[in-house]
Amino acid sequence: MWTRALWLGLRASAGGRRGFPSKADPQGSRRVTAELIEHLERLALVDFGSQEAVARLEKAIAFADRLRAVDTDGVEPMESVLEDRCLYLRSDNVVEGNCAEELLQNSHRVVEEYFVAPPGNISWPKLDEKEPFSHC
Amino acid sequence: MATPILRWCCPGRRWVFAGIGSVSRHGRGVPTGSTSSGKRGQSSVAQQPLITAQKPRKGEREWAAVVGLEIHAQIASNSKLFSGSQVDFAAPPNSLVSFFDASLPGTLPVLNRRCVEAAVMTGLALDCHINRRSLFDRKHYFYADLPAGYQITQQRLPIAVNGSLVYSVCVGKRQSQMVTKTAGVKQIQLEQDSGKSLHDSLRSQTLVDLNRAGVGLLEVVLEPDMSCGEEAAAAIRELQLILQALGTSQANMAEGQLRVDANISVHNPGEPLGVRTEVKNLNSARFLAKAIDYEIQRQINELENGGKILNETRSFDYKLGFMPEPNLPPLLLYDSGSLPTGTDPQQVINIDQLREQLPELPRVTREKLVQQYGMLPEHSFALLNEVGLLEFFQNVIKETRAEPKKVTSWVLNTFLGFLKQQNLAVSESPVTPSALAELLDLLDRKAISSSAAKQVFQELWRSKGKTPAQIVAEKKLELMQDAEVLEQLCRSTLEAHPQVVTDVKKGNPRAINKLIGLVRRATLGRADPTVIKEVLERQLSS
């Protein structure tokens, strides 16, 4: 699912000067910079620990790039395959919920009907950004 | 550059470098969304407190602040935005959570009609353009209280755009005059609320309650048209009143039903706008104005000290993590002219019908009060500012023969004063509208004086069950009805104090008050001072 997020990210990034030395890339400008890797790692929580992993990433992008072979000039992009379906509107009635016990069974750890998660945002060595929403 | 013009950026507020040597940041006390770099050395301006309405000295720069707001209001609905679990705030943890809210695989979002109506009504009340076609997106980020890993929102094409919020601020030395201002509404969008996290730092864990996850939110984005904390607070207050009047949100900040993020920057008038910082999650009306002003002052101090404002929450220019929500088709709205035929009315939302059903907005209610009762605009604001006060006022008006102006004055000064003193809500008042109406009737008939009326009111407040008439009788507060007795008393007072009489005749304006006081004592407070004055003056001139 996150491949699409990566795709969007790479399309939007300006070509960086520094970066992992990679084999001659057919698409030239599609170098993946260290900065971008760090950013993507944070967003997608994937560890691109090795040069091999980065190379694999670049190959994956090149593979997806083959979509460009399709001529889409003048074709309006779809939102989703459902886009001409009717959006169903539900009446404002309470019909579900009240299944805390069932839901909590899915959790590895539980404390008094609360789900237990690691502290703060997901821990990640390079993560120094503030969390997007602070709720309590 | 043109000679610096004194820019009146905010009623009573000119931003001046306050000469604070170092800026202290209190951990959680003042949330700021940024850090700053640059010299933080000795200031070359002598330490002085920030004084408002002070002319900037030679060499001192004028600053203008720009404040934009993002408001999240919880929609008042029975069930959540995309699922049928209940919306409630005092339930056991995770008891109001459906499989969809917990993001279990195989679940899909189903849009709640009531939430769409709430969004349309709010858009109409804020004079927005309602988009006949709007789209849902996913905004991805990782946090323990966001089980799906994304929030369904309407970033690209929201349900309403381009409106305006009209609000008023108090100006003038006594804060009594009201000035109307407008803040542009950039957009209104529907989105999901997240769950709640309780941080347990002792055991290094976070406890997550998903009861709030999936509750419908209206995000209202206001353009940066405000210039200080007071304006922002006034705008928020008006939005609160509008949402409450519409019934689309209870908008109670203390209960987290209304949350505000402020975007703040400063610049020198005439020059480009400065770097924005974000102050997040303001959830108290009083704190909001202070926090915004604090951030404005902090930025000014930083820039005056030669530093820079850094915005850390947006380190990348492009927005990552957005994609269209693939499980929801576009949301289509209709008006009377475009209604599709032969469809289930439950599946169709008619904007024109909603517009017709809009309740009266606070602005209109206030205008009507001013027109109907001749009160000042600030009085109409005060009446709408307290829950239940308007209804109380209207009930008194219904039952009394006294002039509306008198009623206004008594309700806003005496009645409200007592409420505030004892920190009571209107619903907890020991004095009923009927009781006040009766009291005002006695006053109107001149059965009692106004000072006696105040005494009666105090007694009404203290002892429940007694009527004003009873209290008047008990305390013998009735005004003397016999004019002859009063004439007699005045004459004898004049005779007994020839020196004072001479003073009055000499033109001493205060001497007459002494005489009035003497007569009042003689009547045991049962005569109206104005009447006494009339009689005395008449007798003195004859």
mmCIF file of N, CA and C in Angstrom, chain A residues 1 12 26 29 32-33 37 40 43 51 69 78 102 108 113 115 127:
data_model
loop_
_atom_site.group_PDB
_atom_site.id
_atom_site.type_symbol
_atom_site.label_atom_id
_atom_site.label_comp_id
_atom_site.label_asym_id
_atom_site.label_seq_id
_atom_site.Cartn_x
_atom_site.Cartn_y
_atom_site.Cartn_z
ATOM 1 N N MET A 1 0.834 -1.213 0.000
ATOM 2 C CA MET A 1 0.000 0.000 0.000
ATOM 3 C C MET A 1 0.864 1.257 0.000
ATOM 4 N N ALA A 12 7.607 13.770 -6.795
ATOM 5 C CA ALA A 12 7.615 15.162 -6.369
ATOM 6 C C ALA A 12 9.008 15.665 -6.013
ATOM 7 N N PRO A 26 18.358 4.206 -16.357
ATOM 8 C CA PRO A 26 17.796 4.593 -17.661
ATOM 9 C C PRO A 26 17.072 5.933 -17.626
ATOM 10 N N SER A 29 17.261 11.099 -14.115
ATOM 11 C CA SER A 29 16.943 11.993 -13.004
ATOM 12 C C SER A 29 16.323 11.275 -11.807
ATOM 13 N N VAL A 32 17.808 8.478 -6.205
ATOM 14 C CA VAL A 32 17.160 8.548 -4.896
ATOM 15 C C VAL A 32 18.158 9.117 -3.898
ATOM 16 N N THR A 33 17.892 10.296 -3.382
ATOM 17 C CA THR A 33 18.855 10.957 -2.499
ATOM 18 C C THR A 33 18.734 10.463 -1.054
ATOM 19 N N ILE A 37 15.456 9.300 1.151
ATOM 20 C CA ILE A 37 15.383 7.989 1.810
ATOM 21 C C ILE A 37 14.989 8.176 3.272
ATOM 22 N N LEU A 40 11.341 9.077 3.496
ATOM 23 C CA LEU A 40 10.453 7.954 3.198
ATOM 24 C C LEU A 40 10.476 6.921 4.315
ATOM 25 N N LEU A 43 8.145 8.079 6.959
ATOM 26 C CA LEU A 43 6.731 8.020 6.595
ATOM 27 C C LEU A 43 6.221 6.597 6.517
ATOM 28 N N GLN A 51 22.632 -0.460 0.952
ATOM 29 C CA GLN A 51 22.682 0.026 -0.423
ATOM 30 C C GLN A 51 21.885 -0.902 -1.327
ATOM 31 N N ALA A 69 4.458 4.357 -20.406
ATOM 32 C CA ALA A 69 4.370 3.958 -21.814
ATOM 33 C C ALA A 69 2.952 4.131 -22.346
ATOM 34 N N MET A 78 -9.166 9.041 -13.311
ATOM 35 C CA MET A 78 -10.262 8.598 -12.452
ATOM 36 C C MET A 78 -9.913 8.848 -10.996
ATOM 37 N N GLU A 102 -14.399 -8.122 22.644
ATOM 38 C CA GLU A 102 -14.013 -8.754 21.384
ATOM 39 C C GLU A 102 -12.811 -8.056 20.760
ATOM 40 N N HIS A 108 -2.129 -7.281 21.613
ATOM 41 C CA HIS A 108 -1.064 -8.038 22.277
ATOM 42 C C HIS A 108 -1.054 -7.724 23.771
ATOM 43 N N GLU A 113 -8.998 -2.448 29.782
ATOM 44 C CA GLU A 113 -9.839 -2.073 28.637
ATOM 45 C C GLU A 113 -9.236 -1.001 27.746
ATOM 46 N N PHE A 115 -6.193 -0.304 24.886
ATOM 47 C CA PHE A 115 -5.134 -0.889 24.071
ATOM 48 C C PHE A 115 -3.816 -0.313 24.568
ATOM 49 N N LEU A 127 13.961 9.786 13.986
ATOM 50 C CA LEU A 127 12.724 10.558 14.082
ATOM 51 C C LEU A 127 12.904 11.698 15.070
#
